[in-house]
Structure formats: C-alpha cells, structure tokens
PDB file of C-alpha atoms in Angstrom:
ATOM      1  CA  PHE N   1     142.052-102.443 155.104  1.00 87.00           C
ATOM      2  CA  ALA N   2     145.456-101.735 153.461  1.00 90.00           C
ATOM      3  CA  ILE N   3     145.255 -98.133 153.442  1.00 91.00           C
ATOM      4  CA  ALA N   4     143.559 -97.849 157.075  1.00 89.00           C
ATOM      5  CA  GLY N   5     146.184-100.603 158.041  1.00 87.00           C
ATOM      6  CA  SER N   6     148.986 -98.204 157.008  1.00 88.00           C
ATOM      7  CA  MET N   7     147.423 -95.305 158.714  1.00 87.00           C
ATOM      8  CA  LYS N   8     147.008 -96.938 162.057  1.00 84.00           C
ATOM      9  CA  ILE N   9     148.197-100.472 162.407  1.00 84.00           C
ATOM     10  CA  TYR N  10     145.275-102.094 164.153  1.00 86.00           C
ATOM     11  CA  PRO N  11     142.998-101.863 161.067  1.00 87.00           C
ATOM     12  CA  PHE N  12     145.165-104.955 159.825  1.00 88.00           C
ATOM     13  CA  LEU N  13     143.510-107.247 162.596  1.00 90.00           C
ATOM     14  CA  TYR N  14     140.333-107.663 159.310  1.00 92.00           C
ATOM     15  CA  LEU N  15     142.868-108.986 157.171  1.00 92.00           C
ATOM     16  CA  ALA N  16     142.425-111.908 159.378  1.00 93.00           C
ATOM     17  CA  LEU N  17     138.721-112.588 157.563  1.00 93.00           C
ATOM     18  CA  PHE N  18     141.099-113.081 154.219  1.00 93.00           C
ATOM     19  CA  LEU N  19     143.069-115.608 156.242  1.00 92.00           C
ATOM     20  CA  ALA N  20     140.315-117.554 157.663  1.00 92.00           C
ATOM     21  CA  ARG N  21     138.789-118.319 154.035  1.00 92.00           C
ATOM     22  CA  ARG N  22     142.760-118.993 152.733  1.00 92.00           C
ATOM     23  CA  LYS N  23     142.753-116.081 150.377  1.00 93.00           C
ATOM     24  CA  TYR N  24     146.102-115.882 150.463  1.00 94.00           C
ATOM     25  CA  ARG N  25     146.820-113.939 147.546  1.00 94.00           C
ATOM     26  CA  GLU N  26     144.774-110.959 148.833  1.00 93.00           C
ATOM     27  CA  ILE N  27     146.910-110.661 151.785  1.00 93.00           C
ATOM     28  CA  ILE N  28     150.072-110.464 149.648  1.00 94.00           C
ATOM     29  CA  PHE N  29     148.028-107.769 147.897  1.00 95.00           C
ATOM     30  CA  ALA N  30     147.045-105.544 150.478  1.00 93.00           C
ATOM     31  CA  GLY N  31     150.731-105.861 151.954  1.00 92.00           C
ATOM     32  CA  ALA N  32     151.903-104.319 148.869  1.00 95.00           C
ATOM     33  CA  VAL N  33     149.089-101.655 148.814  1.00 95.00           C
ATOM     34  CA  ALA N  34     150.150-100.839 152.766  1.00 93.00           C
ATOM     35  CA  LEU N  35     154.052-100.534 151.945  1.00 94.00           C
ATOM     36  CA  LEU N  36     153.471 -98.386 148.561  1.00 95.00           C
ATOM     37  CA  VAL N  37     150.829 -96.146 150.336  1.00 93.00           C
ATOM     38  CA  THR N  38     153.414 -95.650 153.354  1.00 92.00           C
ATOM     39  CA  LEU N  39     156.474 -94.809 150.964  1.00 92.00           C
ATOM     40  CA  ALA N  40     154.117 -92.447 148.801  1.00 92.00           C
ATOM     41  CA  SER N  41     153.203 -90.729 152.560  1.00 91.00           C
ATOM     42  CA  LEU N  42     157.234 -90.306 153.548  1.00 91.00           C
ATOM     43  CA  TRP N  43     157.339 -88.873 150.379  1.00 91.00           C
ATOM     44  CA  LEU N  44     155.052 -86.515 150.748  1.00 91.00           C
ATOM     45  CA  LEU N  45     156.067 -85.503 153.973  1.00 86.00           C
ATOM     46  CA  GLY N  46     159.804 -85.361 153.115  1.00 78.00           C
ATOM     47  CA  GLY N  47     160.127 -85.055 149.619  1.00 75.00           C
ATOM     48  CA  ASP N  48     163.647 -87.154 148.484  1.00 77.00           C
ATOM     49  CA  ASP N  49     164.348 -87.736 151.829  1.00 86.00           C
ATOM     50  CA  ILE N  50     162.375 -90.991 152.972  1.00 89.00           C
ATOM     51  CA  PRO N  51     164.492 -92.103 155.563  1.00 90.00           C
ATOM     52  CA  GLY N  52     164.452 -88.853 157.072  1.00 89.00           C
ATOM     53  CA  ALA N  53     160.829 -88.313 157.072  1.00 90.00           C
ATOM     54  CA  TRP N  54     160.834 -91.709 158.755  1.00 90.00           C
ATOM     55  CA  ARG N  55     162.974 -90.856 161.534  1.00 91.00           C
ATOM     56  CA  HIS N  56     160.639 -87.722 161.986  1.00 91.00           C
ATOM     57  CA  VAL N  57     157.226 -89.926 162.603  1.00 89.00           C
ATOM     58  CA  GLN N  58     159.050 -91.815 164.669  1.00 90.00           C
ATOM     59  CA  THR N  59     159.934 -88.803 166.876  1.00 92.00           C
ATOM     60  CA  GLY N  60     156.515 -88.218 166.822  1.00 90.00           C
ATOM     61  CA  VAL N  61     155.738 -92.138 168.116  1.00 89.00           C
ATOM     62  CA  ASP N  62     158.087 -92.272 170.509  1.00 89.00           C
ATOM     63  CA  THR N  63     156.602 -88.766 172.111  1.00 90.00           C
ATOM     64  CA  PHE N  64     153.170 -90.578 171.862  1.00 88.00           C
ATOM     65  CA  ARG N  65     154.433 -93.849 173.763  1.00 88.00           C
ATOM     66  CA  ALA N  66     155.874 -91.870 176.713  1.00 87.00           C
ATOM     67  CA  ASP N  67     153.454 -89.365 176.956  1.00 86.00           C
ATOM     68  CA  TYR N  68     150.040 -91.363 176.534  1.00 86.00           C
ATOM     69  CA  VAL N  69     151.054 -95.097 176.910  1.00 87.00           C
ATOM     70  CA  LEU N  70     153.786 -95.181 179.678  1.00 86.00           C
ATOM     71  CA  GLY N  71     152.376 -92.035 181.496  1.00 83.00           C
ATOM     72  CA  PHE N  72     148.980 -91.640 183.338  1.00 80.00           C
ATOM     73  CA  ARG N  73     146.521 -88.747 182.252  1.00 80.00           C
ATOM     74  CA  PRO N  74     143.859 -88.550 185.295  1.00 77.00           C
ATOM     75  CA  SER N  75     141.831 -86.661 182.808  1.00 77.00           C
ATOM     76  CA  GLU N  76     141.916 -88.854 179.851  1.00 81.00           C
ATOM     77  CA  ILE N  77     142.264 -92.409 181.687  1.00 82.00           C
ATOM     78  CA  GLY N  78     138.526 -92.510 181.733  1.00 83.00           C
ATOM     79  CA  PHE N  79     137.858 -92.227 178.209  1.00 88.00           C
ATOM     80  CA  ASP N  80     140.465 -95.024 177.762  1.00 90.00           C
ATOM     81  CA  HIS N  81     138.892 -98.558 177.032  1.00 91.00           C
ATOM     82  CA  SER N  82     141.556-100.382 176.152  1.00 93.00           C
ATOM     83  CA  ILE N  83     143.137-103.648 178.025  1.00 93.00           C
ATOM     84  CA  PHE N  84     146.251-101.583 178.880  1.00 91.00           C
ATOM     85  CA  ALA N  85     144.381 -98.735 180.029  1.00 88.00           C
ATOM     86  CA  LEU N  86     142.575-101.137 182.691  1.00 88.00           C
ATOM     87  CA  VAL N  87     146.247-102.775 183.462  1.00 87.00           C
ATOM     88  CA  LYS N  88     147.377 -99.370 184.443  1.00 84.00           C
ATOM     89  CA  CYS N  89     144.789 -98.856 186.142  1.00 80.00           C
ATOM     90  CA  CYS N  90     144.948-102.174 188.458  1.00 80.00           C
ATOM     91  CA  VAL N  91     148.348-100.897 189.290  1.00 79.00           C
ATOM     92  CA  LEU N  92     147.345 -97.511 190.126  1.00 73.00           C
ATOM     93  CA  LEU N  93     145.555 -99.248 192.952  1.00 71.00           C
ATOM     94  CA  PHE N  94     148.452-101.236 194.362  1.00 71.00           C
ATOM     95  CA  ARG N  95     150.885 -98.088 193.922  1.00 70.00           C
ATOM     96  CA  PRO N  96     148.695 -95.035 193.849  1.00 62.00           C
ATOM     97  CA  ALA N  97     151.437 -92.072 193.383  1.00 63.00           C
ATOM     98  CA  MET N  98     152.444 -93.822 190.108  1.00 62.00           C
ATOM     99  CA  GLN N  99     152.888 -91.202 187.252  1.00 65.00           C
ATOM    100  CA  GLU N 100     154.656 -93.080 184.587  1.00 73.00           C
ATOM    101  CA  TYR N 101     155.019 -97.073 183.926  1.00 80.00           C
ATOM    102  CA  PRO N 102     158.010 -98.787 183.289  1.00 83.00           C
ATOM    103  CA  PRO N 103     158.714 -99.584 179.251  1.00 85.00           C
ATOM    104  CA  GLN N 104     158.695-103.482 180.805  1.00 88.00           C
ATOM    105  CA  LEU N 105     155.314-103.642 181.220  1.00 85.00           C
ATOM    106  CA  PHE N 106     154.425-102.338 177.954  1.00 88.00           C
ATOM    107  CA  ASN N 107     156.750-105.190 176.355  1.00 90.00           C
ATOM    108  CA  ALA N 108     155.046-107.750 178.434  1.00 91.00           C
ATOM    109  CA  TYR N 109     151.846-106.664 177.281  1.00 90.00           C
ATOM    110  CA  VAL N 110     152.036-106.689 173.392  1.00 90.00           C
ATOM    111  CA  VAL N 111     153.618-109.991 173.493  1.00 93.00           C
ATOM    112  CA  VAL N 112     151.443-111.529 175.638  1.00 93.00           C
ATOM    113  CA  GLY N 113     148.498-109.685 173.750  1.00 91.00           C
ATOM    114  CA  ALA N 114     149.852-110.815 170.442  1.00 91.00           C
ATOM    115  CA  PHE N 115     149.989-114.916 171.526  1.00 93.00           C
ATOM    116  CA  ALA N 116     146.638-114.373 173.508  1.00 93.00           C
ATOM    117  CA  GLY N 117     145.021-113.243 170.144  1.00 92.00           C
ATOM    118  CA  LEU N 118     146.414-115.665 167.504  1.00 93.00           C
ATOM    119  CA  SER N 119     145.944-118.295 169.847  1.00 94.00           C
ATOM    120  CA  ILE N 120     142.180-117.026 169.728  1.00 94.00           C
ATOM    121  CA  PHE N 121     141.698-116.436 166.294  1.00 94.00           C
ATOM    122  CA  PHE N 122     143.138-120.062 165.206  1.00 95.00           C
ATOM    123  CA  VAL N 123     141.795-122.157 168.006  1.00 94.00           C
ATOM    124  CA  LYS N 124     138.122-120.021 167.541  1.00 95.00           C
ATOM    125  CA  ILE N 125     137.548-117.435 165.673  1.00 95.00           C
ATOM    126  CA  ARG N 126     138.674-118.465 162.045  1.00 93.00           C
ATOM    127  CA  HIS N 127     136.063-121.325 162.451  1.00 94.00           C
ATOM    128  CA  LEU N 128     132.961-119.130 163.589  1.00 94.00           C
ATOM    129  CA  PRO N 129     130.241-117.677 161.538  1.00 94.00           C
ATOM    130  CA  LEU N 130     131.109-114.190 159.887  1.00 94.00           C
ATOM    131  CA  ILE N 131     129.245-112.223 161.818  1.00 95.00           C
ATOM    132  CA  ASN N 132     131.378-113.580 165.156  1.00 96.00           C
ATOM    133  CA  GLN N 133     134.241-113.024 163.343  1.00 96.00           C
ATOM    134  CA  VAL N 134     133.750-109.359 162.245  1.00 95.00           C
ATOM    135  CA  LEU N 135     132.546-108.840 165.873  1.00 96.00           C
ATOM    136  CA  CYS N 136     135.789-110.087 167.431  1.00 96.00           C
ATOM    137  CA  LEU N 137     137.904-108.638 165.216  1.00 95.00           C
ATOM    138  CA  CYS N 138     136.315-105.234 165.701  1.00 95.00           C
ATOM    139  CA  VAL N 139     136.710-105.690 169.571  1.00 96.00           C
ATOM    140  CA  ALA N 140     139.755-107.041 169.585  1.00 95.00           C
ATOM    141  CA  SER N 141     140.892-103.783 167.065  1.00 93.00           C
ATOM    142  CA  ILE N 142     139.494-101.741 169.872  1.00 94.00           C
ATOM    143  CA  LEU N 143     140.650-103.727 172.983  1.00 93.00           C
ATOM    144  CA  LEU N 144     144.262-104.265 171.955  1.00 92.00           C
ATOM    145  CA  PRO N 145     145.684-100.728 171.076  1.00 91.00           C
ATOM    146  CA  PRO N 146     147.612 -99.712 174.168  1.00 90.00           C
ATOM    147  CA  VAL N 147     145.669 -96.396 173.682  1.00 91.00           C
ATOM    148  CA  SER N 148     141.967 -96.382 172.662  1.00 92.00           C
ATOM    149  CA  TYR N 149     139.578 -93.709 173.207  1.00 90.00           C
ATOM    150  CA  ASP N 150     136.038 -93.139 172.766  1.00 89.00           C
ATOM    151  CA  TYR N 151     136.096 -92.216 168.742  1.00 90.00           C
ATOM    152  CA  THR N 152     137.329 -95.970 168.236  1.00 91.00           C
ATOM    153  CA  LEU N 153     133.890 -97.223 169.588  1.00 92.00           C
ATOM    154  CA  MET N 154     132.468 -96.009 166.057  1.00 92.00           C
ATOM    155  CA  HIS N 155     134.014 -99.157 164.414  1.00 93.00           C
ATOM    156  CA  LEU N 156     131.052-101.436 166.093  1.00 95.00           C
ATOM    157  CA  TYR N 157     128.458 -99.917 164.111  1.00 95.00           C
ATOM    158  CA  ILE N 158     129.220-102.360 161.289  1.00 94.00           C
ATOM    159  CA  PRO N 159     128.913-105.430 163.087  1.00 95.00           C
ATOM    160  CA  TRP N 160     125.916-103.791 165.454  1.00 96.00           C
ATOM    161  CA  ALA N 161     124.493-103.041 161.695  1.00 95.00           C
ATOM    162  CA  MET N 162     124.724-106.698 160.875  1.00 95.00           C
ATOM    163  CA  LEU N 163     123.616-107.934 163.998  1.00 95.00           C
ATOM    164  CA  VAL N 164     120.550-105.999 163.603  1.00 95.00           C
ATOM    165  CA  LEU N 165     119.816-107.418 159.858  1.00 94.00           C
ATOM    166  CA  PHE N 166     120.520-110.822 161.490  1.00 95.00           C
ATOM    167  CA  ALA N 167     118.119-110.484 164.396  1.00 94.00           C
ATOM    168  CA  GLN N 168     115.378-109.047 161.749  1.00 94.00           C
ATOM    169  CA  GLU N 169     115.956-111.903 159.882  1.00 93.00           C
ATOM    170  CA  GLN N 170     115.589-114.757 162.978  1.00 92.00           C
ATOM    171  CA  TRP N 171     112.503-112.501 164.021  1.00 92.00           C
ATOM    172  CA  ALA N 172     110.409-113.106 160.783  1.00 91.00           C
ATOM    173  CA  SER N 173     111.721-116.575 161.022  1.00 89.00           C
ATOM    174  CA  ARG N 174     110.262-117.018 164.819  1.00 90.00           C
ATOM    175  CA  LEU N 175     113.652-118.173 165.533  1.00 88.00           C
ATOM    176  CA  THR N 176     115.228-117.628 169.000  1.00 88.00           C
ATOM    177  CA  VAL N 177     119.091-117.186 169.035  1.00 91.00           C
ATOM    178  CA  ALA N 178     121.023-117.424 172.494  1.00 92.00           C
ATOM    179  CA  GLY N 179     123.754-114.511 172.866  1.00 93.00           C
ATOM    180  CA  LEU N 180     121.630-112.340 170.559  1.00 95.00           C
ATOM    181  CA  THR N 181     120.119-110.076 173.371  1.00 95.00           C
ATOM    182  CA  ALA N 182     123.008-110.181 175.159  1.00 96.00           C
ATOM    183  CA  ALA N 183     125.478-108.924 172.774  1.00 96.00           C
ATOM    184  CA  PHE N 184     122.709-105.887 171.886  1.00 97.00           C
ATOM    185  CA  VAL N 185     122.717-104.941 175.685  1.00 96.00           C
ATOM    186  CA  LEU N 186     126.241-104.858 176.037  1.00 96.00           C
ATOM    187  CA  LEU N 187     126.442-102.769 172.649  1.00 96.00           C
ATOM    188  CA  ALA N 188     123.563-100.082 174.014  1.00 94.00           C
ATOM    189  CA  PHE N 189     126.221 -99.803 176.893  1.00 92.00           C
ATOM    190  CA  LEU N 190     129.274 -98.914 174.823  1.00 93.00           C
ATOM    191  CA  PHE N 191     127.547 -96.667 172.689  1.00 92.00           C
ATOM    192  CA  ALA N 192     126.244 -94.572 175.560  1.00 88.00           C
ATOM    193  CA  PRO N 193     128.336 -91.775 177.176  1.00 80.00           C
ATOM    194  CA  GLU N 194     129.594 -93.393 180.761  1.00 70.00           C
ATOM    195  CA  SER N 195     131.545 -90.298 182.040  1.00 68.00           C
ATOM    196  CA  GLU N 196     129.989 -90.012 185.813  1.00 74.00           C
ATOM    197  CA  PHE N 197     131.880 -92.708 186.808  1.00 72.00           C
ATOM    198  CA  ILE N 198     133.998 -91.174 189.048  1.00 72.00           C
ATOM    199  CA  TYR N 199     136.161 -92.023 192.149  1.00 71.00           C
ATOM    200  CA  GLN N 200     138.874 -89.480 194.103  1.00 70.00           C
ATOM    201  CA  ALA N 201     138.170 -87.029 190.948  1.00 70.00           C
ATOM    202  CA  VAL N 202     139.338 -89.571 188.057  1.00 71.00           C
ATOM    203  CA  ARG N 203     136.583 -90.935 185.892  1.00 76.00           C
ATOM    204  CA  PHE N 204     136.707 -94.670 185.120  1.00 78.00           C
ATOM    205  CA  GLY N 205     133.769 -95.278 182.452  1.00 83.00           C
ATOM    206  CA  GLY N 206     136.375 -96.347 180.055  1.00 87.00           C
ATOM    207  CA  GLN N 207     137.295 -98.870 182.499  1.00 88.00           C
ATOM    208  CA  LEU N 208     133.655-100.328 182.959  1.00 90.00           C
ATOM    209  CA  LYS N 209     133.743-100.349 178.770  1.00 92.00           C
ATOM    210  CA  ALA N 210     136.977-102.027 178.943  1.00 93.00           C
ATOM    211  CA  CYS N 211     134.948-104.722 180.534  1.00 93.00           C
ATOM    212  CA  ALA N 212     131.985-104.744 178.883  1.00 95.00           C
ATOM    213  CA  LEU N 213     134.295-104.915 175.420  1.00 96.00           C
ATOM    214  CA  ILE N 214     135.781-108.115 177.313  1.00 96.00           C
ATOM    215  CA  ALA N 215     132.179-109.600 178.066  1.00 97.00           C
ATOM    216  CA  LEU N 216     131.106-108.946 174.256  1.00 97.00           C
ATOM    217  CA  MET N 217     134.178-110.808 173.016  1.00 96.00           C
ATOM    218  CA  VAL N 218     132.963-113.632 175.001  1.00 96.00           C
ATOM    219  CA  VAL N 219     129.164-113.223 173.562  1.00 96.00           C
ATOM    220  CA  SER N 220     130.484-113.516 170.206  1.00 96.00           C
ATOM    221  CA  LEU N 221     133.170-116.178 171.218  1.00 96.00           C
ATOM    222  CA  LYS N 222     130.546-118.444 172.618  1.00 95.00           C
ATOM    223  CA  TYR N 223     127.479-117.987 170.545  1.00 95.00           C
ATOM    224  CA  PRO N 224     127.383-118.562 166.812  1.00 94.00           C
ATOM    225  CA  PHE N 225     124.941-115.997 164.728  1.00 94.00           C
ATOM    226  CA  SER N 226     124.867-118.359 161.649  1.00 86.00           C
ATOM    227  CA  ASN N 227     122.204-118.611 159.230  1.00 67.00           C
ATOM    228  CA  SER N 228     123.187-121.890 157.880  1.00 55.00           C
ATOM    229  CA  PRO N 229     121.062-124.119 156.200  1.00 42.00           C
ATOM    230  CA  ALA N 230     120.905-126.968 158.768  1.00 38.00           C
ATOM    231  CA  SER N 231     120.188-124.449 161.387  1.00 42.00           C
ATOM    232  CA  ARG N 232     117.105-123.345 159.581  1.00 44.00           C
ATOM    233  CA  VAL N 233     115.876-126.489 158.211  1.00 36.00           C
ATOM    234  CA  ALA N 234     116.109-127.645 161.831  1.00 37.00           C
ATOM    235  CA  ALA N 235     114.159-124.719 163.116  1.00 40.00           C
ATOM    236  CA  SER N 236     111.296-124.522 161.071  1.00 41.00           C
ATOM    237  CA  LEU N 237     110.188-128.327 161.883  1.00 39.00           C
ATOM    238  CA  ASP N 238     109.101-126.597 165.220  1.00 43.00           C
ATOM    239  CA  GLN N 239     107.197-123.955 163.602  1.00 48.00           C
ATOM    240  CA  PRO N 240     103.984-123.387 162.088  1.00 48.00           C
ATOM    241  CA  SER N 241     103.020-124.210 158.532  1.00 44.00           C
ATOM    242  CA  THR N 242     103.497-121.478 155.183  1.00 43.00           C
ATOM    243  CA  SER N 243      99.785-120.874 155.447  1.00 42.00           C
ATOM    244  CA  SER N 244      99.243-120.397 159.147  1.00 41.00           C
ATOM    245  CA  GLN N 245     102.036-118.313 159.333  1.00 41.00           C
ATOM    246  CA  ALA N 246     100.429-115.831 156.399  1.00 40.00           C
ATOM    247  CA  ASN N 247      97.121-115.857 158.666  1.00 42.00           C
ATOM    248  CA  LEU N 248      99.100-114.989 161.789  1.00 35.00           C
ATOM    249  CA  PHE N 249     100.672-112.207 159.801  1.00 36.00           C
ATOM    250  CA  SER N 250      97.697-111.160 158.031  1.00 36.00           C
TER     251      SER N 250
END
C-alpha cells in the first residue's frame, strides 16, 4: 500500500484497513516506506538535485491538472467515472459552452470529498466486516480521484473475488444474504463496456458507471457480508440436520 501510494496518492486509502484495527505502527511504517520510495525515485530522476526533480514532477502534475482535471475533454469524458467528472457533466447541462472549469470548483470538491469520506469511515465503514471495508475503500479509491478512467475498475477484481468466495460459502450453507445479488449485478455492469451511451456526439458511459459505483457503495454500507459465528448459529437453527443435508447432496 505504501509503495502504491507513493506512486499514486489514492491507494493510501487502504491504510484505513489498519486504522480500523488500531494497527498504528503499520500505518507509521507505511508512511516511512512511502517517504523513502519517493525520495529514492526523485534521486533516480534528478541525481543530487532532488528539489529540482520535485519541481519538474510538480510541473507535470500542474499540466495534468489544467488539461484533464479542470478541462473538459469530450472524447474522454465517457471513460471517466470519477465523481468530479459527474459534477463537470452536471455543470455542463447548465453551461454548455464551458470547456474549462474554475479551480475553486475543484478545491471545493476536494474539501467536501475529504470531509465526507472521513465521516463515512469513522461513522460506518470501520464497524463493517472485512469484505465490506475492502469494497468500500476500493470504490472510494475509484470514485474520489478527480480523474478516474476505465483501467481503475480493475481494482474491483479483489473485492469481487472476495464476494465470490463468500457467496459460495453461503450457498454451501444454504444461507441467503441480503444485498449480495445487488452487488454482483452492479459489478457486472461495471465490468462491461458502456461506451455506446452517446448524446450529441459525447459519450456518457463513465457517468453511468459513476452512478453504479455510488450504488455499490450504498449496498456495501447497508448490507454486511459477514461470516460471524452468531449469524451461522442462528441460521443453522432453520436448516435441516447434517444427515439430511448429506442425503440431499447425495
């Protein structure tokens, strides 16, 4: 997580898995690793001139911010499923001629997103089962960046695999889990190409996926996917005996 976060900030969100378990030493260690990897990378870029290498990197970041974050790119907006891209499209409905968005809009988005994310984590996510935590943090790492193209959906493979194993275990125990079907339907929609939703020569498949990601976040917040002993014991009271289950499978 630390090495990935030193390359791209949003993987640091997964350190919340340690925070939920009060593993503060691991978080401090990750911060130290990220700092060392960043310094080593800057040294490889600029030799002894690490501050100069940092300035060059920041120049590239500023260019990306101006062209991709604050700019509206009709040929690419349909592949951007971030919340900020959804906001830009909503603004476009009222101001069709706008091609560049004010920095104040992005700054407000960052503040609101950070506050909302921290609030949801401490109020809800940290109390959820592990599968829900991984799913919520994964969706957040895809939704919250100001630009998030289709390749970031690959991050969903990990929580999808966890849900598959969980679903198989529940099926073997003859248990029905609320929200599980909805999660798989949303994941199927997210994994499918949605590039043919076009309005006035502009694709908006990314914005539909942003809505699907928000719905997936709501599902993962509302329905716990847990294998707690209490839930298994309670469910077993309504199940046939072991011998009858064996006869059923045979």
